[in-house]
Structures are given as structure tokens and as C-alpha cells.
Coordinates of C-alpha atoms in Angstrom, one line a residue:
X1 CA -15.7 -24.9 -29.9
X2 CA -16.2 -24.4 -26.0
X3 CA -12.0 -24.6 -25.3
X4 CA -12.0 -21.6 -27.7
X5 CA -15.1 -20.1 -26.1
X6 CA -13.7 -20.3 -22.4
X7 CA -10.2 -18.7 -23.9
X8 CA -11.9 -16.4 -24.8
X9 CA -13.0 -15.1 -22.1
X10 CA -10.0 -15.9 -20.3
X11 CA -8.6 -13.3 -22.4
X12 CA -11.1 -10.3 -22.0
X13 CA -10.5 -9.7 -18.3
X14 CA -7.4 -9.0 -19.1
X15 CA -8.3 -7.1 -22.7
X16 CA -10.6 -4.4 -21.3
X17 CA -8.7 -2.8 -18.6
X18 CA -5.7 -2.8 -21.4
X19 CA -7.1 -1.2 -23.8
X20 CA -8.7 1.4 -21.8
X21 CA -5.3 2.2 -19.4
X22 CA -3.2 2.2 -22.7
X23 CA -6.6 4.0 -24.8
X24 CA -6.9 7.4 -22.4
X25 CA -3.2 7.4 -22.5
X26 CA -2.7 10.0 -25.6
X27 CA -5.3 12.1 -23.0
X28 CA -4.1 12.5 -20.3
X29 CA 0.0 13.4 -22.7
X30 CA -2.4 16.3 -23.8
X31 CA -3.9 17.0 -20.7
X32 CA -0.3 17.6 -19.3
X33 CA 1.0 18.7 -22.7
X34 CA -0.8 22.0 -22.4
X35 CA -0.3 22.3 -19.1
X36 CA 3.3 21.7 -19.6
X37 CA 3.6 25.0 -22.1
X38 CA 1.1 27.0 -19.7
X39 CA 3.0 26.6 -16.8
X40 CA 6.5 27.7 -18.6
X41 CA 6.6 30.4 -17.2
X42 CA 5.5 30.1 -13.6
X43 CA 8.0 28.3 -10.6
X44 CA 8.3 24.7 -11.1
X45 CA 6.5 24.6 -8.4
X46 CA 3.2 25.3 -9.4
X47 CA 4.1 22.6 -13.3
X48 CA 4.5 19.9 -10.0
X49 CA 1.9 20.3 -7.7
X50 CA -0.8 19.9 -10.8
X51 CA 1.2 17.8 -12.8
X52 CA 1.5 15.4 -9.1
X53 CA -2.8 16.4 -9.3
X54 CA -2.7 15.3 -13.0
X55 CA -1.0 11.1 -12.3
X56 CA -3.2 11.3 -9.6
X57 CA -6.1 10.7 -11.6
X58 CA -4.3 8.6 -14.3
X59 CA -2.5 6.0 -11.6
X60 CA -6.5 6.0 -9.7
X61 CA -7.6 4.4 -12.9
X62 CA -5.0 2.5 -12.8
X63 CA -5.7 1.0 -9.6
X64 CA -9.9 0.6 -10.1
X65 CA -8.2 -2.1 -12.2
X66 CA -5.5 -4.0 -10.3
X67 CA -7.7 -3.8 -7.1
X68 CA -11.6 -3.2 -7.6
X69 CA -12.0 -4.7 -10.6
X70 CA -10.2 -8.0 -9.9
X71 CA -11.1 -8.0 -6.5
X72 CA -7.3 -8.9 -5.2
X73 CA -7.3 -8.5 -1.2
X74 CA -4.7 -6.2 0.0
X75 CA -3.2 -7.8 2.7
X76 CA -0.6 -5.0 4.7
X77 CA 1.7 -6.4 7.7
X78 CA 3.8 -3.8 9.7
X79 CA 4.0 0.3 10.4
X80 CA 2.9 2.7 7.3
X81 CA 2.3 5.5 8.2
X82 CA -1.5 7.3 7.2
X83 CA -0.1 10.5 6.5
X84 CA 1.8 11.5 3.6
X85 CA 6.2 11.6 3.9
X86 CA 9.4 12.5 1.5
X87 CA 10.4 8.7 1.9
X88 CA 12.6 6.4 -0.3
X89 CA 10.9 3.2 -0.9
X90 CA 13.0 -0.2 -1.7
X91 CA 11.3 -2.9 -2.1
X92 CA 12.2 -6.5 -3.4
X93 CA 11.3 -6.9 -7.0
X94 CA 10.0 -10.3 -9.5
X95 CA 7.6 -9.0 -11.5
X96 CA 6.0 -5.3 -13.4
X97 CA 2.9 -5.7 -10.4
X98 CA 5.8 -4.9 -7.9
X99 CA 5.4 -1.7 -10.1
X100 CA 1.5 -0.7 -9.0
X101 CA 2.3 -2.3 -5.1
X102 CA 4.3 1.0 -4.7
X103 CA 1.3 2.8 -6.0
X104 CA -1.7 0.4 -4.0
X105 CA 0.7 1.9 -0.4
X106 CA 0.3 5.9 -2.0
X107 CA -2.9 6.2 -2.4
X108 CA -3.9 5.2 1.0
X109 CA -1.1 7.9 2.3
X110 CA -3.1 10.1 0.4
X111 CA 0.4 10.5 -2.0
X112 CA 0.1 8.7 -5.2
X113 CA 1.0 11.9 -7.2
X114 CA 4.2 11.7 -5.3
X115 CA 5.8 8.6 -6.8
X116 CA 8.8 8.9 -8.8
X117 CA 10.6 5.5 -9.7
X118 CA 14.3 4.6 -10.6
X119 CA 13.8 2.4 -13.3
X120 CA 16.2 0.6 -15.7
X121 CA 17.7 3.0 -19.1
X122 CA 16.0 0.5 -21.6
X123 CA 12.5 1.4 -20.2
X124 CA 12.2 5.3 -21.5
X125 CA 12.1 4.1 -25.0
X126 CA 8.1 3.0 -24.3
X127 CA 5.4 5.0 -26.5
X128 CA 4.6 8.4 -24.6
X129 CA 5.2 5.9 -20.7
X130 CA 9.1 6.4 -21.6
X131 CA 8.8 10.1 -21.8
X132 CA 6.3 11.1 -19.4
X133 CA 7.9 9.2 -16.8
X134 CA 10.8 10.9 -16.8
X135 CA 8.8 14.3 -17.0
X136 CA 7.3 13.0 -14.1
X137 CA 10.5 13.0 -11.8
X138 CA 11.6 9.8 -12.8
X139 CA 15.8 8.9 -12.5
X140 CA 16.8 7.1 -15.6
X141 CA 20.1 4.7 -14.9
X142 CA 22.3 2.4 -16.4
X143 CA 23.5 -1.0 -14.3
X144 CA 27.5 -1.2 -13.4
X145 CA 30.1 0.6 -14.6
X146 CA 27.4 2.5 -17.0
X147 CA 26.2 3.6 -14.1
X148 CA 25.9 8.1 -14.2
X149 CA 26.1 8.8 -10.2
X150 CA 26.2 12.8 -11.7
X151 CA 23.4 12.7 -13.5
X152 CA 21.2 11.2 -11.0
X153 CA 22.4 13.4 -8.2
X154 CA 22.2 16.4 -10.3
X155 CA 18.0 14.9 -11.2
X156 CA 17.6 14.5 -7.9
X157 CA 18.6 17.9 -6.3
X158 CA 16.6 20.0 -9.4
X159 CA 13.4 18.1 -7.3
X160 CA 14.5 19.0 -4.2
X161 CA 14.7 22.5 -5.6
X162 CA 11.6 22.8 -7.1
X163 CA 9.8 21.4 -3.8
X164 CA 8.3 18.5 -5.4
X165 CA 7.2 15.1 -3.0
X166 CA 9.1 12.8 -3.0
X167 CA 8.0 8.8 -2.7
X168 CA 11.1 7.1 -4.9
X169 CA 10.8 3.8 -5.5
X170 CA 13.9 2.0 -5.8
X171 CA 14.4 -1.8 -6.8
X172 CA 17.7 -2.6 -5.4
X173 CA 18.1 -5.9 -6.8
X174 CA 18.6 -4.0 -10.3
X175 CA 16.4 -6.5 -12.1
X176 CA 14.1 -9.4 -11.3
X177 CA 13.8 -11.9 -9.5
X178 CA 12.3 -15.0 -11.8
X179 CA 13.0 -18.9 -10.2
X180 CA 12.9 -20.0 -14.1
X181 CA 16.5 -18.2 -14.8
X182 CA 18.1 -20.3 -12.3
X183 CA 21.2 -18.7 -13.7
X184 CA 20.4 -15.1 -12.7
X185 CA 19.9 -16.4 -8.7
X186 CA 23.2 -18.6 -9.0
X187 CA 25.0 -15.5 -10.0
X188 CA 23.7 -13.3 -7.4
X189 CA 24.3 -15.4 -4.9
X190 CA 28.2 -16.1 -6.1
X191 CA 28.5 -13.2 -6.1
X192 CA 27.1 -12.7 -2.2
X193 CA 29.3 -15.9 -1.0
X194 CA 32.6 -14.3 -3.1
X195 CA 31.8 -10.8 -1.9
X196 CA 31.3 -12.3 2.1
X197 CA 28.2 -12.1 2.0
X198 CA 25.2 -14.1 3.8
X199 CA 23.5 -15.8 0.4
X200 CA 19.5 -14.9 -0.2
X201 CA 17.2 -17.6 -1.2
X202 CA 14.2 -15.7 -2.7
X203 CA 16.0 -12.4 -3.3
X204 CA 18.6 -11.0 -5.1
X205 CA 22.1 -10.0 -3.6
X206 CA 21.0 -6.1 -3.9
X207 CA 23.5 -3.2 -5.2
X208 CA 24.1 -0.3 -3.3
X209 CA 24.7 2.4 -5.6
X210 CA 21.3 4.4 -6.9
X211 CA 20.2 3.6 -3.5
X212 CA 22.9 5.1 -2.2
X213 CA 23.0 8.7 -4.4
X214 CA 18.6 8.9 -3.3
X215 CA 19.7 8.8 0.4
X216 CA 23.0 10.7 0.6
X217 CA 21.7 13.3 -2.5
X218 CA 18.5 14.5 -0.1
X219 CA 19.0 13.5 3.1
X220 CA 17.5 16.7 4.8
X221 CA 14.6 16.0 2.7
X222 CA 13.7 12.5 3.0
X223 CA 11.1 12.0 6.1
X224 CA 11.8 7.9 6.0
X225 CA 13.5 4.9 4.1
X226 CA 10.5 2.6 3.6
X227 CA 11.8 -1.0 3.2
X228 CA 8.8 -3.4 1.0
X229 CA 8.7 -6.7 1.1
X230 CA 5.6 -8.2 -1.3
X231 CA 4.9 -11.9 -1.7
X232 CA 1.7 -13.0 -4.3
X233 CA 0.0 -15.9 -2.5
X234 CA -0.7 -18.7 -5.3
X235 CA 2.8 -18.4 -6.6
X236 CA 4.2 -22.0 -5.0
X237 CA 3.3 -25.3 -7.5
X238 CA 2.4 -28.7 -6.5
X239 CA 5.9 -29.4 -5.3
X240 CA 6.1 -27.1 -3.4
X241 CA 8.5 -25.2 -5.4
X242 CA 8.3 -21.6 -6.0
X243 CA 6.7 -19.9 -9.9
X244 CA 6.8 -17.2 -11.4
X245 CA 5.7 -13.9 -10.0
X246 CA 2.7 -12.7 -12.1
X247 CA 2.6 -11.0 -14.6
X248 CA 0.2 -7.3 -15.4
X249 CA -1.9 -9.4 -18.1
X250 CA -2.0 -12.5 -15.3
X251 CA -2.6 -9.9 -12.5
X252 CA -5.6 -8.4 -14.1
X253 CA -6.8 -11.7 -15.3
X254 CA -7.9 -12.0 -11.3
X255 CA -5.0 -14.8 -10.8
X256 CA -3.5 -13.5 -7.4
X257 CA -6.3 -14.2 -4.9
X258 CA -4.2 -11.8 -1.8
X259 CA -0.9 -9.9 -2.4
X260 CA 0.7 -8.8 1.1
X261 CA 3.0 -6.4 2.2
X262 CA 5.4 -6.3 5.3
X263 CA 6.3 -2.7 5.7
X264 CA 9.2 -1.5 7.9
X265 CA 9.7 2.7 8.4
X266 CA 13.7 3.0 8.8
X267 CA 14.9 6.4 9.8
X268 CA 17.2 8.5 9.0
X269 CA 19.6 8.2 10.9
X270 CA 19.3 4.8 11.3
X271 CA 20.9 4.6 8.2
X272 CA 24.8 4.4 7.2
X273 CA 26.0 7.7 5.3
X274 CA 29.4 6.0 3.9
X275 CA 28.1 3.8 0.7
X276 CA 30.9 0.6 2.3
X277 CA 28.6 0.6 5.5
X278 CA 25.5 1.2 3.9
X279 CA 25.9 -1.6 0.9
X280 CA 26.4 -3.8 4.5
X281 CA 23.7 -2.5 5.3
X282 CA 21.4 -2.6 2.8
X283 CA 22.3 -7.0 2.7
X284 CA 21.3 -7.2 5.9
X285 CA 17.6 -5.4 5.2
X286 CA 17.3 -7.8 1.9
X287 CA 18.5 -11.1 4.9
X288 CA 15.2 -9.6 6.2
X289 CA 13.5 -9.8 3.1
X290 CA 15.0 -13.6 2.6
X291 CA 14.0 -14.7 5.9
X292 CA 10.2 -13.1 5.7
X293 CA 10.4 -14.8 2.8
X294 CA 11.4 -18.7 3.9
X295 CA 8.8 -17.9 6.4
X296 CA 6.1 -17.2 3.3
X297 CA 7.1 -19.8 1.6
X298 CA 8.7 -22.5 3.1
X299 CA 7.6 -22.6 6.5
X300 CA 7.5 -26.3 8.3
X301 CA 4.6 -25.8 9.5
X302 CA 1.6 -24.9 6.2
X303 CA -0.6 -22.8 8.9
X304 CA 2.1 -20.4 8.9
X305 CA 2.4 -20.1 5.2
X306 CA 1.4 -17.8 2.6
X307 CA 1.3 -15.1 5.6
X308 CA 4.0 -12.9 7.3
X309 CA 4.3 -12.6 10.5
X310 CA 2.8 -10.5 12.9
X311 CA -0.7 -8.6 12.7
X312 CA -1.9 -7.4 9.8
X313 CA -4.8 -5.7 8.4
X314 CA -6.7 -6.3 5.2
X315 CA -7.1 -3.1 3.5
X316 CA -9.6 -2.3 1.0
X317 CA -9.7 0.4 -1.4
X318 CA -12.8 2.8 -1.6
X319 CA -13.9 2.6 -5.3
X320 CA -14.1 6.9 -4.4
X321 CA -10.7 7.1 -4.4
X322 CA -10.4 4.9 -8.0
X323 CA -13.8 5.8 -10.2
X324 CA -13.8 8.6 -10.5
X325 CA -10.6 9.1 -12.2
X326 CA -11.8 6.1 -14.2
X327 CA -14.8 8.0 -15.7
X328 CA -13.3 11.2 -16.7
X329 CA -10.2 10.1 -18.2
X330 CA -12.7 7.8 -20.3
X331 CA -15.6 10.1 -20.8
X332 CA -13.0 12.7 -21.9
X333 CA -10.9 9.7 -25.0
X334 CA -14.6 8.3 -25.8
X335 CA -16.1 12.1 -26.4
X336 CA -12.3 13.2 -28.4
X337 CA -12.8 9.7 -30.4
X338 CA -16.8 10.4 -31.8
X339 CA -15.3 13.8 -33.7
X340 CA -13.4 13.6 -36.8
X341 CA -10.9 16.1 -35.9
X342 CA -10.6 14.7 -32.4
X343 CA -9.5 10.9 -33.5
X344 CA -7.0 12.6 -35.9
X345 CA -5.8 14.8 -33.0
X346 CA -5.7 11.1 -30.8
X347 CA -4.0 9.5 -33.2
X348 CA -1.5 12.6 -33.8
X349 CA -0.9 11.9 -30.3
X350 CA -0.2 8.7 -30.2
X351 CA 2.8 9.0 -33.7
X352 CA 3.8 12.6 -32.7
X353 CA 3.9 11.9 -28.8
X354 CA 5.8 9.1 -29.6
X355 CA 8.0 10.5 -31.9
X356 CA 8.9 13.6 -30.0
X357 CA 9.3 11.9 -26.6
X358 CA 12.2 9.5 -28.2
X359 CA 14.0 12.2 -29.4
X360 CA 13.5 14.0 -25.8
X361 CA 15.5 11.2 -23.8
X362 CA 18.0 10.4 -26.5
X363 CA 19.5 13.8 -25.7
X364 CA 18.4 14.4 -21.9
X365 CA 19.1 12.4 -19.3

């Protein structure tokens, strides 16, 4: 009985945040859809400006749960500018929370609405979210030989033509680093060895295609590239072996006490333009990430573990930036659910929004 109560209490840690975040999605989609229709006759940049503001509201609510609610400490290293810029954000990838880390940095630059992702193609089928990410400027890509370079370039050029602020998030490894699937790590290391590249321990061998297309297409539009390295504290077992990084559920259950984020701002002039040379450059950047993570996880001196080298700052997110969005979206959703007509509209949005979204992404990139 006591064990059941403990487990129930534990599960409730993420049930409430998940219910609110998913429960407000139809409300958000309705608001966005109304603006999409109203702005159909306006220049694209007007649509983008309001869309970015709406996205800021929703993602601020998400960050309320992932930062304020969990109480996680965000430790920053390196050089994160205070002002918003047009950037490409390159990061190591180990779990779904990595998506939220990009939001954590963007909100500290007042650029949260500008976050757009390069995502694997299968995610476009997510109910409501999959369709919307594409409408917000996200790019869905297929791996390896199925990668459509022309499609990605066209989408990025359309964003630039509309003067869309860009905070484009790319995970060049293409899949998550998962210690529980050693075959993926071994295959990645074998590929690096075959290609004459340095073998990496705590990250996978990066793929250059999406990164090259993004930088090459937007080289005159971007201010910089952010090379971001993320480590989640508490992801080492009693034997000193690296464990799986926290899922969103585990993170919301407050299983990660601190997130360490190292930011290196790189000027475009320091990045090779040709794909062959950019591939080498990108691998060298991941060698630097690997050394940082080796220091974080494997340093012989225990005092040097669980932190990156150099000066760090504990960055706390103010409730002023997140709580109003939670109250606004939560209140709007609650008021809709209080009436019978509102409830019908809410359910229809889930159903028809998902069906329309799936149809849309099946015929449009």
C-alpha cells in the first residue's frame, strides 16, 4: 500500500505538467489557426511576427515546467550573447530534453519565438505538433541517401525572403547517443575509423549534409553559429559508466539536478564553405565536444567531474518570463472547457487538427 502511494506520488510529478502542456495544445492551435487565416492576405513577415509571439507564449509555458517547476540548475559556460542573433545552433544529441535546452538558451536572449528545428522526417506525424513545427519554419529531413537538399534549401530561402528571424537548431549526429544501444556507438566509431576521422567516445560521428545546406544557404543572413555542448548531471552509474540521459518524463520528475551547457560562438568566416572541408571542420568541433564530455564524465580527479572547464554562471530563469504564459494559456483552455460548445470545439480541434495536419505534411514538405 505504501509503495503504491509512493509510486503514485512520483508519477504525479509529470502527469500535471504533461496534462497542461498537451491540454493547452488545441487552444494554441486554434489561436494560431485564426491568425493564419486572417494573415493570408498580408505579407509573410506580418504572419511570422505574430506567429513568433504566439510560439513564445507556448514555449514560455513549457519552460515554466522544465525550469521553474523542476528547480533544475542551469549552469552556463562560454560565450552566450545577451542580444538575439540569426544563428545556427549545433548541439550533441542524447535525449528529447535537448530540444528544451535550445529553448532555455533562446529565452535568455529574448529569441524564444525564433527557435526552429531541423527534425527527422518521422516526427511530422506527431498530432498537432508535427504540422505546426513545419508551419513555424521547421525543416523535416530524411537520412542518408533520401536526404532532399533542394527541398531544404527552398524552405530556408523562403524564410530569408520573409525576413524570418532564425535560431535554427540542428543535431548533426542524426540520432541520439544512447549508452544502452552500444551497436549504434560502435557503428559510428567504425565509420569514423574507416574515413580516417578521430574516434569519438561520448558523441557520435556527426553528419554534415544538413549543417552544410543550412550554413551555405544562409551564409549572408546569419550572424554566427553556436556550437553547444550539453551534459546532464546524474547520468553516471555507481561503476562510473555513463547512463542514459533523462527523458522528458524523468526530467519533469526532477531526476536531473543540474544541466551544464557550454556555448562557443563561431564567426561564419571561420567555417569552410566547401562540404568536404566543412565535414572535417564539423568533426573537429565534435572532437572538442568529446574532450569536454570526457572531462565531465571521466576526469581522474573527482573534483573536476560533473563540470566543464572554465568559468561558469548559474543562470536562473525568472518566473516573470514563464508564469504569465502558463496563466494565460491555462485560463483560456479552462474557460473553453467550461461550456459544452467549447468542449466540442476542443475535441474537434484535436481530431480534425490532427487529420488535417497529417494530410498537409503528406503532400507538402
